[in-house]
Protein backbone atom coordinates (compact mmCIF):
# COMPACT_ATOMS: atom_id res chain seq x y z
CA UNK A 1 0.00 0.00 0.00
CA UNK A 2 1.38 3.46 -0.87
CA UNK A 3 1.43 6.20 1.76
CA UNK A 4 -1.12 8.13 -0.30
CA UNK A 5 -3.49 5.19 -0.23
CA UNK A 6 -2.89 4.97 3.53
CA UNK A 7 -3.66 8.66 3.96
CA UNK A 8 -6.79 8.41 1.83
CA UNK A 9 -8.09 5.57 3.96
CA UNK A 10 -7.59 7.53 7.17
CA UNK A 11 -9.13 10.73 5.71
CA UNK A 12 -12.10 8.67 4.55
CA UNK A 13 -12.44 7.18 8.04
CA UNK A 14 -12.55 10.64 9.60
CA UNK A 15 -15.11 11.75 7.03
CA UNK A 16 -17.30 8.75 7.75
CA UNK A 17 -17.13 9.48 11.48
CA UNK A 18 -18.01 13.15 11.06
CA UNK A 19 -20.89 12.25 8.78
CA UNK A 20 -22.21 9.82 11.31
CA UNK A 21 -21.88 12.09 14.37
CA UNK A 22 -23.56 14.94 12.51
CA UNK A 23 -26.40 12.74 11.25
CA UNK A 24 -25.69 13.50 7.62
CA UNK A 25 -26.18 11.25 4.62
CA UNK A 26 -22.87 9.74 3.39
CA UNK A 27 -23.88 10.43 -0.19
CA UNK A 28 -24.11 14.15 0.54
CA UNK A 29 -20.41 14.70 1.24
CA UNK A 30 -17.77 14.47 -1.49
CA UNK A 31 -14.03 14.46 -0.99
CA UNK A 32 -12.04 16.63 -3.40
CA UNK A 33 -8.37 15.60 -3.32
CA UNK A 34 -6.33 18.78 -3.79
CA UNK A 35 -3.28 17.77 -5.81
CA UNK A 36 -1.70 21.18 -6.46
CA UNK A 37 2.14 21.07 -6.52
CA UNK A 38 2.10 17.26 -6.45
CA UNK A 39 3.36 15.25 -9.44
CA UNK A 40 1.32 12.98 -11.68
CA UNK A 41 2.72 9.87 -9.98
CA UNK A 42 1.25 10.91 -6.64
CA UNK A 43 -2.08 11.61 -8.33
CA UNK A 44 -2.01 8.17 -9.96
CA UNK A 45 -1.58 6.59 -6.54
CA UNK A 46 -4.72 8.40 -5.38
CA UNK A 47 -6.69 7.43 -8.49
CA UNK A 48 -5.65 3.81 -8.10
CA UNK A 49 -6.84 4.00 -4.50
CA UNK A 50 -10.29 4.90 -5.84
CA UNK A 51 -10.24 8.71 -5.74
CA UNK A 52 -11.99 10.34 -8.73
CA UNK A 53 -12.55 13.98 -7.74
CA UNK A 54 -9.56 16.33 -7.66
CA UNK A 55 -8.82 20.01 -7.19
CA UNK A 56 -6.09 22.22 -8.63
CA UNK A 57 -5.60 25.92 -8.03
CA UNK A 58 -3.65 26.95 -11.12
CA UNK A 59 -4.75 26.63 -14.72
CA UNK A 60 -1.21 26.33 -16.07
CA UNK A 61 -0.26 23.54 -13.68
CA UNK A 62 -3.48 21.67 -14.41
CA UNK A 63 -2.77 21.85 -18.14
CA UNK A 64 0.63 20.30 -17.58
CA UNK A 65 -0.61 17.36 -15.52
CA UNK A 66 -4.21 16.55 -16.32
CA UNK A 67 -4.64 16.01 -20.08
CA UNK A 68 -2.53 12.83 -19.87
CA UNK A 69 -4.17 11.69 -16.62
CA UNK A 70 -7.64 12.21 -18.04
CA UNK A 71 -6.66 10.29 -21.16
CA UNK A 72 -5.43 7.40 -19.04
CA UNK A 73 -8.26 7.26 -16.47
CA UNK A 74 -11.95 7.78 -17.12
CA UNK A 75 -14.50 9.27 -14.77
CA UNK A 76 -12.24 11.97 -13.34
CA UNK A 77 -13.83 15.23 -12.17
CA UNK A 78 -11.43 18.17 -11.89
CA UNK A 79 -12.31 21.28 -9.86
CA UNK A 80 -10.65 24.67 -10.22
CA UNK A 81 -10.27 25.97 -6.66
CA UNK A 82 -7.91 28.91 -7.27
CA UNK A 83 -8.25 32.36 -8.78
CA UNK A 84 -9.17 32.49 -12.46
CA UNK A 85 -7.80 35.32 -14.63
CA UNK A 86 -10.07 36.29 -17.50
CA UNK A 87 -7.30 35.62 -20.02
CA UNK A 88 -7.14 31.98 -18.85
CA UNK A 89 -10.85 31.19 -19.17
CA UNK A 90 -10.57 29.35 -22.46
CA UNK A 91 -7.78 27.10 -21.16
CA UNK A 92 -9.60 26.57 -17.87
CA UNK A 93 -12.73 25.40 -19.66
CA UNK A 94 -10.65 22.96 -21.68
CA UNK A 95 -9.52 21.00 -18.62
CA UNK A 96 -11.74 21.76 -15.59
CA UNK A 97 -15.14 20.14 -15.04
CA UNK A 98 -16.16 22.44 -12.20
CA UNK A 99 -15.21 26.09 -11.56
CA UNK A 100 -15.42 26.89 -7.83
CA UNK A 101 -14.05 30.40 -7.88
CA UNK A 102 -16.45 32.74 -9.65
CA UNK A 103 -15.74 35.84 -7.58
CA UNK A 104 -16.29 39.05 -9.54
CA UNK A 105 -18.52 40.54 -12.20
CA UNK A 106 -15.86 40.86 -14.88
CA UNK A 107 -15.02 37.16 -14.58
CA UNK A 108 -18.67 36.10 -14.47
CA UNK A 109 -19.45 38.01 -17.67
CA UNK A 110 -16.39 36.69 -19.51
CA UNK A 111 -17.11 33.12 -18.36
CA UNK A 112 -20.72 33.29 -19.55
CA UNK A 113 -19.59 34.64 -22.90
CA UNK A 114 -16.99 31.91 -23.44
CA UNK A 115 -19.32 29.13 -22.27
CA UNK A 116 -21.96 30.27 -24.75
CA UNK A 117 -19.35 30.45 -27.48
CA UNK A 118 -18.10 26.90 -27.01
CA UNK A 119 -21.38 25.40 -25.77
CA UNK A 120 -19.86 23.88 -22.64
CA UNK A 121 -21.38 24.63 -19.22
CA UNK A 122 -19.38 23.23 -16.30
CA UNK A 123 -20.91 23.60 -12.84
CA UNK A 124 -19.90 26.82 -11.12
CA UNK A 125 -19.61 27.93 -7.50
CA UNK A 126 -19.43 31.48 -6.22
CA UNK A 127 -16.53 32.14 -3.87
CA UNK A 128 -17.52 34.24 -0.85
CA UNK A 129 -14.89 36.07 1.20
CA UNK A 130 -16.64 35.35 4.51
CA UNK A 131 -13.82 36.90 6.57
CA UNK A 132 -13.61 39.97 4.29
CA UNK A 133 -9.85 39.53 4.10
CA UNK A 134 -8.31 42.05 1.68
CA UNK A 135 -5.71 39.57 0.40
CA UNK A 136 -8.29 36.88 -0.31
CA UNK A 137 -10.48 36.44 -3.37
CA UNK A 138 -14.25 36.16 -3.13
CA UNK A 139 -17.30 38.37 -3.17
CA UNK A 140 -17.95 40.17 0.17
CA UNK A 141 -20.86 38.52 2.02
CA UNK A 142 -23.07 41.61 1.83
CA UNK A 143 -22.74 41.64 -1.96
CA UNK A 144 -23.38 37.93 -2.37
CA UNK A 145 -27.13 38.17 -2.98
CA UNK A 146 -26.81 40.64 -5.83
CA UNK A 147 -23.90 38.73 -7.31
CA UNK A 148 -25.73 35.41 -7.19
CA UNK A 149 -28.70 37.05 -8.95
CA UNK A 150 -26.45 38.52 -11.62
CA UNK A 151 -24.70 35.20 -12.28
CA UNK A 152 -27.80 33.07 -12.27
CA UNK A 153 -30.60 35.23 -13.61
CA UNK A 154 -28.86 37.57 -16.01
CA UNK A 155 -25.82 35.61 -17.15
CA UNK A 156 -27.43 32.13 -16.82
CA UNK A 157 -24.28 30.63 -15.36
CA UNK A 158 -24.85 27.11 -13.99
CA UNK A 159 -24.33 28.14 -10.35
CA UNK A 160 -24.74 25.12 -8.06
CA UNK A 161 -23.28 26.39 -4.80
CA UNK A 162 -20.90 28.52 -2.79
CA UNK A 163 -17.27 28.12 -1.74
CA UNK A 164 -15.25 29.76 1.04
CA UNK A 165 -11.82 29.72 2.70
CA UNK A 166 -12.16 31.01 6.28
CA UNK A 167 -9.39 33.17 7.80
CA UNK A 168 -6.56 30.90 8.95
CA UNK A 169 -6.47 32.15 12.54
CA UNK A 170 -10.19 32.05 13.31
CA UNK A 171 -12.72 29.45 14.38
CA UNK A 172 -13.99 28.34 10.96
CA UNK A 173 -17.48 27.32 12.08
CA UNK A 174 -19.11 30.79 11.99
CA UNK A 175 -17.74 31.19 8.46
CA UNK A 176 -19.12 27.83 7.40
CA UNK A 177 -22.49 28.76 8.87
CA UNK A 178 -22.51 32.10 7.13
CA UNK A 179 -21.88 30.34 3.81
CA UNK A 180 -24.63 27.84 4.52
CA UNK A 181 -27.12 30.61 5.35
CA UNK A 182 -26.37 32.57 2.19
CA UNK A 183 -26.75 29.38 0.13
CA UNK A 184 -30.06 28.51 1.81
CA UNK A 185 -31.47 31.97 1.08
CA UNK A 186 -30.85 31.34 -2.61
CA UNK A 187 -31.73 27.65 -2.84
CA UNK A 188 -28.16 26.71 -3.65
CA UNK A 189 -27.45 23.13 -2.60
CA UNK A 190 -23.67 22.75 -2.76
CA UNK A 191 -21.23 24.03 -0.15
CA UNK A 192 -17.51 23.65 -0.84
CA UNK A 193 -15.85 24.27 2.52
CA UNK A 194 -13.32 22.63 4.82
CA UNK A 195 -9.68 21.68 4.22
CA UNK A 196 -7.19 19.34 5.94
CA UNK A 197 -7.35 21.28 9.22
CA UNK A 198 -11.09 21.81 9.48
CA UNK A 199 -13.03 19.41 7.28
CA UNK A 200 -14.67 17.76 10.28
CA UNK A 201 -16.14 21.10 11.42
CA UNK A 202 -17.16 21.78 7.83
CA UNK A 203 -19.05 18.48 7.60
CA UNK A 204 -20.85 19.28 10.84
CA UNK A 205 -21.79 22.68 9.41
CA UNK A 206 -23.20 21.14 6.21
CA UNK A 207 -20.36 20.94 3.67
CA UNK A 208 -21.23 18.94 0.56
CA UNK A 209 -17.66 19.14 -0.79
CA UNK A 210 -14.49 19.24 1.26
CA UNK A 211 -11.14 20.14 -0.29
CA UNK A 212 -8.31 18.15 1.27
CA UNK A 213 -4.69 18.36 0.12
CA UNK A 214 -2.04 17.96 2.83
CA UNK A 215 -3.80 15.15 4.71
CA UNK A 216 -3.75 13.07 1.50
CA UNK A 217 -0.60 14.07 -0.38
CA UNK A 218 1.58 15.38 2.46
CA UNK A 219 3.23 18.78 2.75
CA UNK A 220 3.58 20.93 -0.34
CA UNK A 221 7.06 22.00 -1.41
CA UNK A 222 6.77 25.39 -3.09
CA UNK A 223 10.54 25.67 -3.48
CA UNK A 224 10.63 23.23 -6.38
C1 LIG B 1 -4.62 24.20 -1.18
C2 LIG B 1 -6.07 24.37 -0.99
C3 LIG B 1 -6.83 23.45 -0.25
C4 LIG B 1 -6.21 22.25 0.46
O1 LIG B 1 -5.59 22.67 1.63
P1 LIG B 1 -4.94 21.60 2.67
O2 LIG B 1 -4.80 22.40 3.91
O3 LIG B 1 -3.65 21.18 2.08
O4 LIG B 1 -5.91 20.51 2.81
C5 LIG B 1 -8.19 23.65 -0.15
N1 LIG B 1 -8.79 24.69 -0.75
C6 LIG B 1 -8.11 25.60 -1.48
C7 LIG B 1 -8.84 26.72 -2.12
C8 LIG B 1 -6.73 25.47 -1.62
O5 LIG B 1 -6.07 26.38 -2.35
Coordinates of C-alpha atoms and ligand atoms in Angstrom, one line a residue:
X1 CA 0.0 0.0 0.0
X2 CA 1.4 3.5 -0.9
X3 CA 1.4 6.2 1.8
X4 CA -1.1 8.1 -0.3
X5 CA -3.5 5.2 -0.2
X6 CA -2.9 5.0 3.5
X7 CA -3.7 8.7 4.0
X8 CA -6.8 8.4 1.8
X9 CA -8.1 5.6 4.0
X10 CA -7.6 7.5 7.2
X11 CA -9.1 10.7 5.7
X12 CA -12.1 8.7 4.5
X13 CA -12.4 7.2 8.0
X14 CA -12.5 10.6 9.6
X15 CA -15.1 11.8 7.0
X16 CA -17.3 8.8 7.8
X17 CA -17.1 9.5 11.5
X18 CA -18.0 13.2 11.1
X19 CA -20.9 12.3 8.8
X20 CA -22.2 9.8 11.3
X21 CA -21.9 12.1 14.4
X22 CA -23.6 14.9 12.5
X23 CA -26.4 12.7 11.3
X24 CA -25.7 13.5 7.6
X25 CA -26.2 11.3 4.6
X26 CA -22.9 9.7 3.4
X27 CA -23.9 10.4 -0.2
X28 CA -24.1 14.1 0.5
X29 CA -20.4 14.7 1.2
X30 CA -17.8 14.5 -1.5
X31 CA -14.0 14.5 -1.0
X32 CA -12.0 16.6 -3.4
X33 CA -8.4 15.6 -3.3
X34 CA -6.3 18.8 -3.8
X35 CA -3.3 17.8 -5.8
X36 CA -1.7 21.2 -6.5
X37 CA 2.1 21.1 -6.5
X38 CA 2.1 17.3 -6.4
X39 CA 3.4 15.2 -9.4
X40 CA 1.3 13.0 -11.7
X41 CA 2.7 9.9 -10.0
X42 CA 1.2 10.9 -6.6
X43 CA -2.1 11.6 -8.3
X44 CA -2.0 8.2 -10.0
X45 CA -1.6 6.6 -6.5
X46 CA -4.7 8.4 -5.4
X47 CA -6.7 7.4 -8.5
X48 CA -5.7 3.8 -8.1
X49 CA -6.8 4.0 -4.5
X50 CA -10.3 4.9 -5.8
X51 CA -10.2 8.7 -5.7
X52 CA -12.0 10.3 -8.7
X53 CA -12.6 14.0 -7.7
X54 CA -9.6 16.3 -7.7
X55 CA -8.8 20.0 -7.2
X56 CA -6.1 22.2 -8.6
X57 CA -5.6 25.9 -8.0
X58 CA -3.7 27.0 -11.1
X59 CA -4.8 26.6 -14.7
X60 CA -1.2 26.3 -16.1
X61 CA -0.3 23.5 -13.7
X62 CA -3.5 21.7 -14.4
X63 CA -2.8 21.9 -18.1
X64 CA 0.6 20.3 -17.6
X65 CA -0.6 17.4 -15.5
X66 CA -4.2 16.5 -16.3
X67 CA -4.6 16.0 -20.1
X68 CA -2.5 12.8 -19.9
X69 CA -4.2 11.7 -16.6
X70 CA -7.6 12.2 -18.0
X71 CA -6.7 10.3 -21.2
X72 CA -5.4 7.4 -19.0
X73 CA -8.3 7.3 -16.5
X74 CA -12.0 7.8 -17.1
X75 CA -14.5 9.3 -14.8
X76 CA -12.2 12.0 -13.3
X77 CA -13.8 15.2 -12.2
X78 CA -11.4 18.2 -11.9
X79 CA -12.3 21.3 -9.9
X80 CA -10.7 24.7 -10.2
X81 CA -10.3 26.0 -6.7
X82 CA -7.9 28.9 -7.3
X83 CA -8.2 32.4 -8.8
X84 CA -9.2 32.5 -12.5
X85 CA -7.8 35.3 -14.6
X86 CA -10.1 36.3 -17.5
X87 CA -7.3 35.6 -20.0
X88 CA -7.1 32.0 -18.8
X89 CA -10.9 31.2 -19.2
X90 CA -10.6 29.3 -22.5
X91 CA -7.8 27.1 -21.2
X92 CA -9.6 26.6 -17.9
X93 CA -12.7 25.4 -19.7
X94 CA -10.7 23.0 -21.7
X95 CA -9.5 21.0 -18.6
X96 CA -11.7 21.8 -15.6
X97 CA -15.1 20.1 -15.0
X98 CA -16.2 22.4 -12.2
X99 CA -15.2 26.1 -11.6
X100 CA -15.4 26.9 -7.8
X101 CA -14.0 30.4 -7.9
X102 CA -16.5 32.7 -9.7
X103 CA -15.7 35.8 -7.6
X104 CA -16.3 39.1 -9.5
X105 CA -18.5 40.5 -12.2
X106 CA -15.9 40.9 -14.9
X107 CA -15.0 37.2 -14.6
X108 CA -18.7 36.1 -14.5
X109 CA -19.5 38.0 -17.7
X110 CA -16.4 36.7 -19.5
X111 CA -17.1 33.1 -18.4
X112 CA -20.7 33.3 -19.6
X113 CA -19.6 34.6 -22.9
X114 CA -17.0 31.9 -23.4
X115 CA -19.3 29.1 -22.3
X116 CA -22.0 30.3 -24.7
X117 CA -19.4 30.4 -27.5
X118 CA -18.1 26.9 -27.0
X119 CA -21.4 25.4 -25.8
X120 CA -19.9 23.9 -22.6
X121 CA -21.4 24.6 -19.2
X122 CA -19.4 23.2 -16.3
X123 CA -20.9 23.6 -12.8
X124 CA -19.9 26.8 -11.1
X125 CA -19.6 27.9 -7.5
X126 CA -19.4 31.5 -6.2
X127 CA -16.5 32.1 -3.9
X128 CA -17.5 34.2 -0.8
X129 CA -14.9 36.1 1.2
X130 CA -16.6 35.3 4.5
X131 CA -13.8 36.9 6.6
X132 CA -13.6 40.0 4.3
X133 CA -9.8 39.5 4.1
X134 CA -8.3 42.1 1.7
X135 CA -5.7 39.6 0.4
X136 CA -8.3 36.9 -0.3
X137 CA -10.5 36.4 -3.4
X138 CA -14.2 36.2 -3.1
X139 CA -17.3 38.4 -3.2
X140 CA -17.9 40.2 0.2
X141 CA -20.9 38.5 2.0
X142 CA -23.1 41.6 1.8
X143 CA -22.7 41.6 -2.0
X144 CA -23.4 37.9 -2.4
X145 CA -27.1 38.2 -3.0
X146 CA -26.8 40.6 -5.8
X147 CA -23.9 38.7 -7.3
X148 CA -25.7 35.4 -7.2
X149 CA -28.7 37.0 -8.9
X150 CA -26.5 38.5 -11.6
X151 CA -24.7 35.2 -12.3
X152 CA -27.8 33.1 -12.3
X153 CA -30.6 35.2 -13.6
X154 CA -28.9 37.6 -16.0
X155 CA -25.8 35.6 -17.1
X156 CA -27.4 32.1 -16.8
X157 CA -24.3 30.6 -15.4
X158 CA -24.9 27.1 -14.0
X159 CA -24.3 28.1 -10.3
X160 CA -24.7 25.1 -8.1
X161 CA -23.3 26.4 -4.8
X162 CA -20.9 28.5 -2.8
X163 CA -17.3 28.1 -1.7
X164 CA -15.2 29.8 1.0
X165 CA -11.8 29.7 2.7
X166 CA -12.2 31.0 6.3
X167 CA -9.4 33.2 7.8
X168 CA -6.6 30.9 8.9
X169 CA -6.5 32.1 12.5
X170 CA -10.2 32.0 13.3
X171 CA -12.7 29.4 14.4
X172 CA -14.0 28.3 11.0
X173 CA -17.5 27.3 12.1
X174 CA -19.1 30.8 12.0
X175 CA -17.7 31.2 8.5
X176 CA -19.1 27.8 7.4
X177 CA -22.5 28.8 8.9
X178 CA -22.5 32.1 7.1
X179 CA -21.9 30.3 3.8
X180 CA -24.6 27.8 4.5
X181 CA -27.1 30.6 5.3
X182 CA -26.4 32.6 2.2
X183 CA -26.8 29.4 0.1
X184 CA -30.1 28.5 1.8
X185 CA -31.5 32.0 1.1
X186 CA -30.8 31.3 -2.6
X187 CA -31.7 27.7 -2.8
X188 CA -28.2 26.7 -3.7
X189 CA -27.4 23.1 -2.6
X190 CA -23.7 22.8 -2.8
X191 CA -21.2 24.0 -0.1
X192 CA -17.5 23.7 -0.8
X193 CA -15.8 24.3 2.5
X194 CA -13.3 22.6 4.8
X195 CA -9.7 21.7 4.2
X196 CA -7.2 19.3 5.9
X197 CA -7.3 21.3 9.2
X198 CA -11.1 21.8 9.5
X199 CA -13.0 19.4 7.3
X200 CA -14.7 17.8 10.3
X201 CA -16.1 21.1 11.4
X202 CA -17.2 21.8 7.8
X203 CA -19.0 18.5 7.6
X204 CA -20.9 19.3 10.8
X205 CA -21.8 22.7 9.4
X206 CA -23.2 21.1 6.2
X207 CA -20.4 20.9 3.7
X208 CA -21.2 18.9 0.6
X209 CA -17.7 19.1 -0.8
X210 CA -14.5 19.2 1.3
X211 CA -11.1 20.1 -0.3
X212 CA -8.3 18.2 1.3
X213 CA -4.7 18.4 0.1
X214 CA -2.0 18.0 2.8
X215 CA -3.8 15.2 4.7
X216 CA -3.7 13.1 1.5
X217 CA -0.6 14.1 -0.4
X218 CA 1.6 15.4 2.5
X219 CA 3.2 18.8 2.8
X220 CA 3.6 20.9 -0.3
X221 CA 7.1 22.0 -1.4
X222 CA 6.8 25.4 -3.1
X223 CA 10.5 25.7 -3.5
X224 CA 10.6 23.2 -6.4
Ligands
LIG1 C1 -4.6 24.2 -1.2 C2 -6.1 24.4 -1.0 C3 -6.8 23.4 -0.2 C4 -6.2 22.2 0.5 O1 -5.6 22.7 1.6 P1 -4.9 21.6 2.7 O2 -4.8 22.4 3.9 O3 -3.6 21.2 2.1 O4 -5.9 20.5 2.8 C5 -8.2 23.6 -0.1 N1 -8.8 24.7 -0.7 C6 -8.1 25.6 -1.5 C7 -8.8 26.7 -2.1 C8 -6.7 25.5 -1.6 O5 -6.1 26.4 -2.3

